[in-house]
Amino acid sequence: MVKKYFEESELIINADGSIFHLHIRPEQLAGKIILVGDPGRVATVASHFTETECETESREFHSVTGYYKGKRITVISTGIGCDNIDIVMNEIDALANIDFNTRQEKEHLTQLEIVRIGTCGGLQPHTPIGTYICSEKSVGFDGLLNFYAGRNTVCDLQLERALLNHLGWSGNMCAPAPYVIDSDKELADRISGDDMVKGITVACGGFFGPQGRQLRLPLADPHQNEKIESFRYEGMCITNFEMESSALAGLARLMGHKATTVCMVIANRYAKEANTGYKNKIDDLIRTVLERI
Ligand code: R1P
Ligand code: URA
């Protein structure tokens, strides 16, 4: 079979041989990858490395490849939102699975192991500030996966329908429709161990309106969060809001990688509490993930 050639406009490679946005060269990417939203969190993760191999910085994408207890790991910041996850996932997949010399898919594909470490808003009484939540499933309110063929082959269509019925949304509300995606089960079980809450995470296309936060602008559905908090499906409930896990889980499934998201709760929407002094505590979560990845 003739292999597809990825044109210069589709796979953009910089003059130094690195991928367009991340500025990483293929040999600089490890098989185990930690994604964080905040570029400042990259240094916190890398501070645990015993050896640093390389470091790059471009826009919000800061990356370091190094070693933790003999494991080669790349940590990359994604900035905020599923749109950036589209860039990061496509570029790391290209680094791993496209030959940059021939611009064709490699003969042998590499499965990456990707864990996102983030912060989130807790939605239940059992997810107070400081809780670590591992996303077993992610609901995408962002629409990104709907642009890829095969979306229906990797989504939990029954849960999608049950959630839409529960929310009573139609028309412009949350268009295009939400998608529901499982994390990789083996990876989520290993990373969460028996000391994290497991749940369904909703990834939103914004921090305010899409997460039901009302400042000066009224919301299209003022009861959104009550409905999300009361939703139950086969013994599961929606535990938290953040802004990247759905695109990560969805693109990983379509590309054949293993991925999950773990977040620390910094605001509990149910109890109406927030804590901005979380930076030290997230280091404990980082150490746990470095041990388990
Ligand atoms: C919003 O404040 C940001 O925090 C969360 C959300 O997903 C969003 O990116 O994650 P990070 O702390 O990883 O950025
Ligand atoms: N990140 C989010 O996306 N939402 C929150 O409430 C807290 C962190």
PDB file of N, CA and C in Angstrom, residues 34 48 269:
ATOM      1  N   ILE A  34       3.903  13.838  30.602  1.00  0.00           N
ATOM      2  CA  ILE A  34       3.030  14.516  31.573  1.00  0.00           C
ATOM      3  C   ILE A  34       2.630  15.855  30.958  1.00  0.00           C
ATOM      4  N   HIS A  48      11.908  17.401  40.039  1.00  0.00           N
ATOM      5  CA  HIS A  48      12.065  16.050  40.596  1.00  0.00           C
ATOM      6  C   HIS A  48      12.948  15.162  39.726  1.00  0.00           C
ATOM      7  N   ARG A 269     -17.608  23.932  43.966  1.00  0.00           N
ATOM      8  CA  ARG A 269     -18.745  24.709  43.491  1.00  0.00           C
ATOM      9  C   ARG A 269     -19.971  24.434  44.343  1.00  0.00           C
TER      10      ARG A 269
END
